[in-house]
Coordinates of N, CA and C in Angstrom, one line a residue:
X3 N -10.0 -1.3 -4.3 CA -8.8 -0.9 -4.1 C -7.9 -1.8 -4.8
X4 N -6.8 -1.3 -5.9 CA -6.0 -2.1 -6.8 C -5.3 -2.9 -5.8
X5 N -4.2 -3.8 -6.4 CA -3.6 -4.8 -5.8 C -2.3 -3.7 -5.3
X6 N -1.6 -3.0 -6.0 CA -0.4 -2.3 -5.8 C -0.7 -1.2 -4.6
X7 N -1.9 -0.8 -4.3 CA -2.2 0.2 -3.5 C -2.3 -0.7 -2.1
X8 N -3.1 -1.6 -2.2 CA -3.2 -2.7 -1.0 C -2.0 -3.1 -0.2
X9 N -1.1 -3.4 -1.2 CA 0.1 -4.1 -0.7 C 1.0 -2.5 -0.3
X10 N 1.1 -1.4 -1.0 CA 1.7 -0.3 -0.2 C 1.3 -0.1 1.4
X11 N 0.1 -0.2 1.3 CA -0.9 0.0 2.8 C -0.5 -1.0 3.6
X12 N -0.6 -2.2 3.0 CA -0.2 -3.1 4.1 C 1.2 -3.2 4.8
X13 N 2.2 -2.5 3.8 CA 3.4 -2.5 4.0 C 3.9 -1.3 5.1
X14 N 2.7 -0.1 4.9 CA 3.1 0.4 5.8 C 2.7 0.1 7.0
X15 N 1.3 -0.3 7.3 CA 1.1 -1.0 8.3 C 1.8 -1.6 9.6
X16 N 2.5 -2.8 8.7 CA 3.4 -3.7 9.3 C 4.7 -3.0 9.7
X17 N 5.2 -1.9 9.1 CA 6.5 -0.9 9.6 C 6.0 -0.3 11.0
X18 N 4.8 0.3 10.7 CA 4.2 0.7 12.0 C 4.1 0.3 13.2
X19 N 3.5 -0.9 13.0 CA 3.3 -2.0 13.8 C 4.5 -2.2 14.9
X20 N 5.4 -2.7 13.8 CA 7.0 -3.1 14.1 C 7.8 -1.8 14.9
X21 N 7.4 -0.6 14.6 CA 8.2 0.3 15.2 C 7.7 0.7 16.4
X22 N 6.3 0.3 16.5 CA 5.6 0.3 18.0 C 6.4 -0.7 18.9
X23 N 6.8 -1.4 18.5 CA 7.2 -2.5 19.4 C 8.6 -2.5 19.9
X24 N 9.3 -1.5 19.1 CA 10.9 -1.4 19.0 C 10.9 -0.4 20.2
X25 N 12.0 -0.9 20.9 CA 12.7 0.1 21.9 C 13.9 1.0 21.4
X26 N 14.3 0.7 20.3 CA 15.6 1.6 19.7 C 14.9 2.6 19.0
X27 N 14.9 3.6 19.3 CA 13.8 5.0 19.0 C 14.6 5.5 17.5
X28 N 15.8 5.2 17.2 CA 16.1 5.7 15.7 C 15.5 4.6 14.5
X29 N 15.7 3.4 15.1 CA 15.1 2.3 14.1 C 13.8 2.5 14.1
X30 N 13.2 2.6 15.1 CA 11.5 2.7 15.2 C 10.8 4.2 14.2
X31 N 12.0 5.2 14.4 CA 11.9 6.4 13.6 C 11.9 6.1 11.9
X32 N 12.8 5.3 11.7 CA 13.2 5.1 10.2 C 12.0 4.1 9.7
X33 N 11.3 3.2 10.2 CA 10.4 2.4 10.0 C 8.9 3.3 10.0
X34 N 8.8 4.4 10.8 CA 7.6 5.2 10.7 C 8.1 6.3 9.5
X35 N 9.1 6.3 9.3 CA 9.3 7.3 8.0 C 9.0 6.6 6.7
X36 N 9.3 5.2 6.8 CA 8.9 4.4 5.6 C 7.5 4.4 5.5
X37 N 6.8 4.1 6.8 CA 5.4 3.7 6.5 C 5.0 4.9 5.6
X38 N 5.4 6.4 6.5 CA 4.9 7.5 5.7 C 5.0 7.4 4.0
X39 N 6.1 7.2 3.5 CA 6.8 6.7 2.3 C 5.7 5.8 1.3
X40 N 5.3 4.7 2.3 CA 4.3 3.9 1.3 C 3.4 4.5 1.2
X41 N 2.8 5.0 2.4 CA 1.4 5.7 2.4 C 1.4 6.7 1.2
X42 N 2.4 7.3 1.1 CA 2.5 8.3 0.1 C 2.6 8.3 -1.6
X43 N 3.1 7.0 -1.4 CA 3.0 6.3 -2.7 C 1.7 5.7 -3.0
X44 N 0.8 5.2 -2.3 CA -0.4 4.8 -2.3 C -1.3 5.8 -3.0
X45 N -1.0 7.1 -2.2 CA -1.9 8.1 -2.4 C -1.7 8.6 -3.6
X46 N -0.5 8.6 -4.2 CA 0.0 9.2 -5.7 C -0.5 7.9 -6.7
X47 N -0.9 6.8 -6.2 CA -1.3 5.8 -7.0 C -3.1 6.3 -7.2
X48 N -3.5 6.6 -6.6 CA -4.9 7.5 -6.6 C -4.7 8.6 -7.6
X49 N -3.9 9.3 -7.4 CA -3.8 10.8 -8.3 C -3.5 10.1 -9.7
X50 N -2.8 9.0 -9.9 CA -2.4 8.8 -11.3 C -3.5 7.7 -11.9
X51 N -4.4 6.9 -10.9 CA -5.2 6.2 -11.6 C -4.8 4.7 -11.3
X52 N -3.5 4.6 -10.8 CA -3.1 3.1 -10.5 C -3.0 2.4 -11.9
X53 N -2.4 1.5 -11.7 CA -1.5 0.2 -12.7 C -2.4 -0.5 -13.1
X54 N -3.0 -1.1 -11.8 CA -3.5 -2.3 -12.0 C -5.1 -2.1 -11.9
X55 N -6.3 -3.2 -12.4 CA -7.5 -3.5 -12.3 C -7.8 -3.7 -10.8
X56 N -9.0 -2.9 -10.2 CA -9.5 -3.2 -9.0 C -10.2 -4.7 -9.2
X57 N -9.4 -5.7 -8.5 CA -10.0 -7.3 -8.6 C -11.4 -7.4 -8.3
X58 N -12.1 -6.4 -7.2 CA -13.3 -6.6 -6.9 C -14.4 -5.8 -7.8
X59 N -13.6 -5.3 -9.0 CA -14.7 -4.6 -10.1 C -15.3 -5.3 -10.7
X60 N -16.5 -5.1 -11.4 CA -17.2 -6.0 -12.0 C -17.5 -5.8 -13.6
X61 N -16.1 -5.0 -14.1 CA -16.2 -4.7 -15.3 C -15.8 -5.9 -16.6
X62 N -16.3 -5.4 -17.5 CA -16.3 -6.4 -18.5 C -14.6 -6.5 -19.1
X63 N -14.2 -7.9 -19.2 CA -12.9 -7.8 -19.2 C -13.0 -8.1 -21.0
X64 N -11.8 -7.4 -21.8 CA -11.6 -7.1 -23.0 C -11.8 -8.6 -24.0
X65 N -12.6 -8.7 -24.7 CA -12.8 -9.9 -25.5 C -14.0 -10.8 -25.1
X66 N -14.3 -10.5 -23.7 CA -15.5 -11.6 -23.2 C -16.7 -10.9 -24.1
X67 N -17.2 -12.5 -24.2 CA -18.7 -12.2 -24.7 C -19.8 -12.1 -24.0
X68 N -20.5 -11.2 -23.9 CA -21.9 -11.3 -23.1 C -22.7 -12.1 -23.4
X69 N -23.6 -13.1 -22.6 CA -24.2 -14.3 -23.1 C -25.8 -14.1 -22.7

């Protein structure tokens, strides 16, 4: 999973966690809406192919010499 997508999903998770702890229903709903938007953006990254390589991938870097 790329860095940008992971960050968006982490933000969504935090928003939902805080929203669940709030007693103010309007603020909680705004946080849930933000979480939905973060998740939507993460999904669009999948559709667009993302902008950063997966840090766990084992692809060869440009210019790297195999030895």
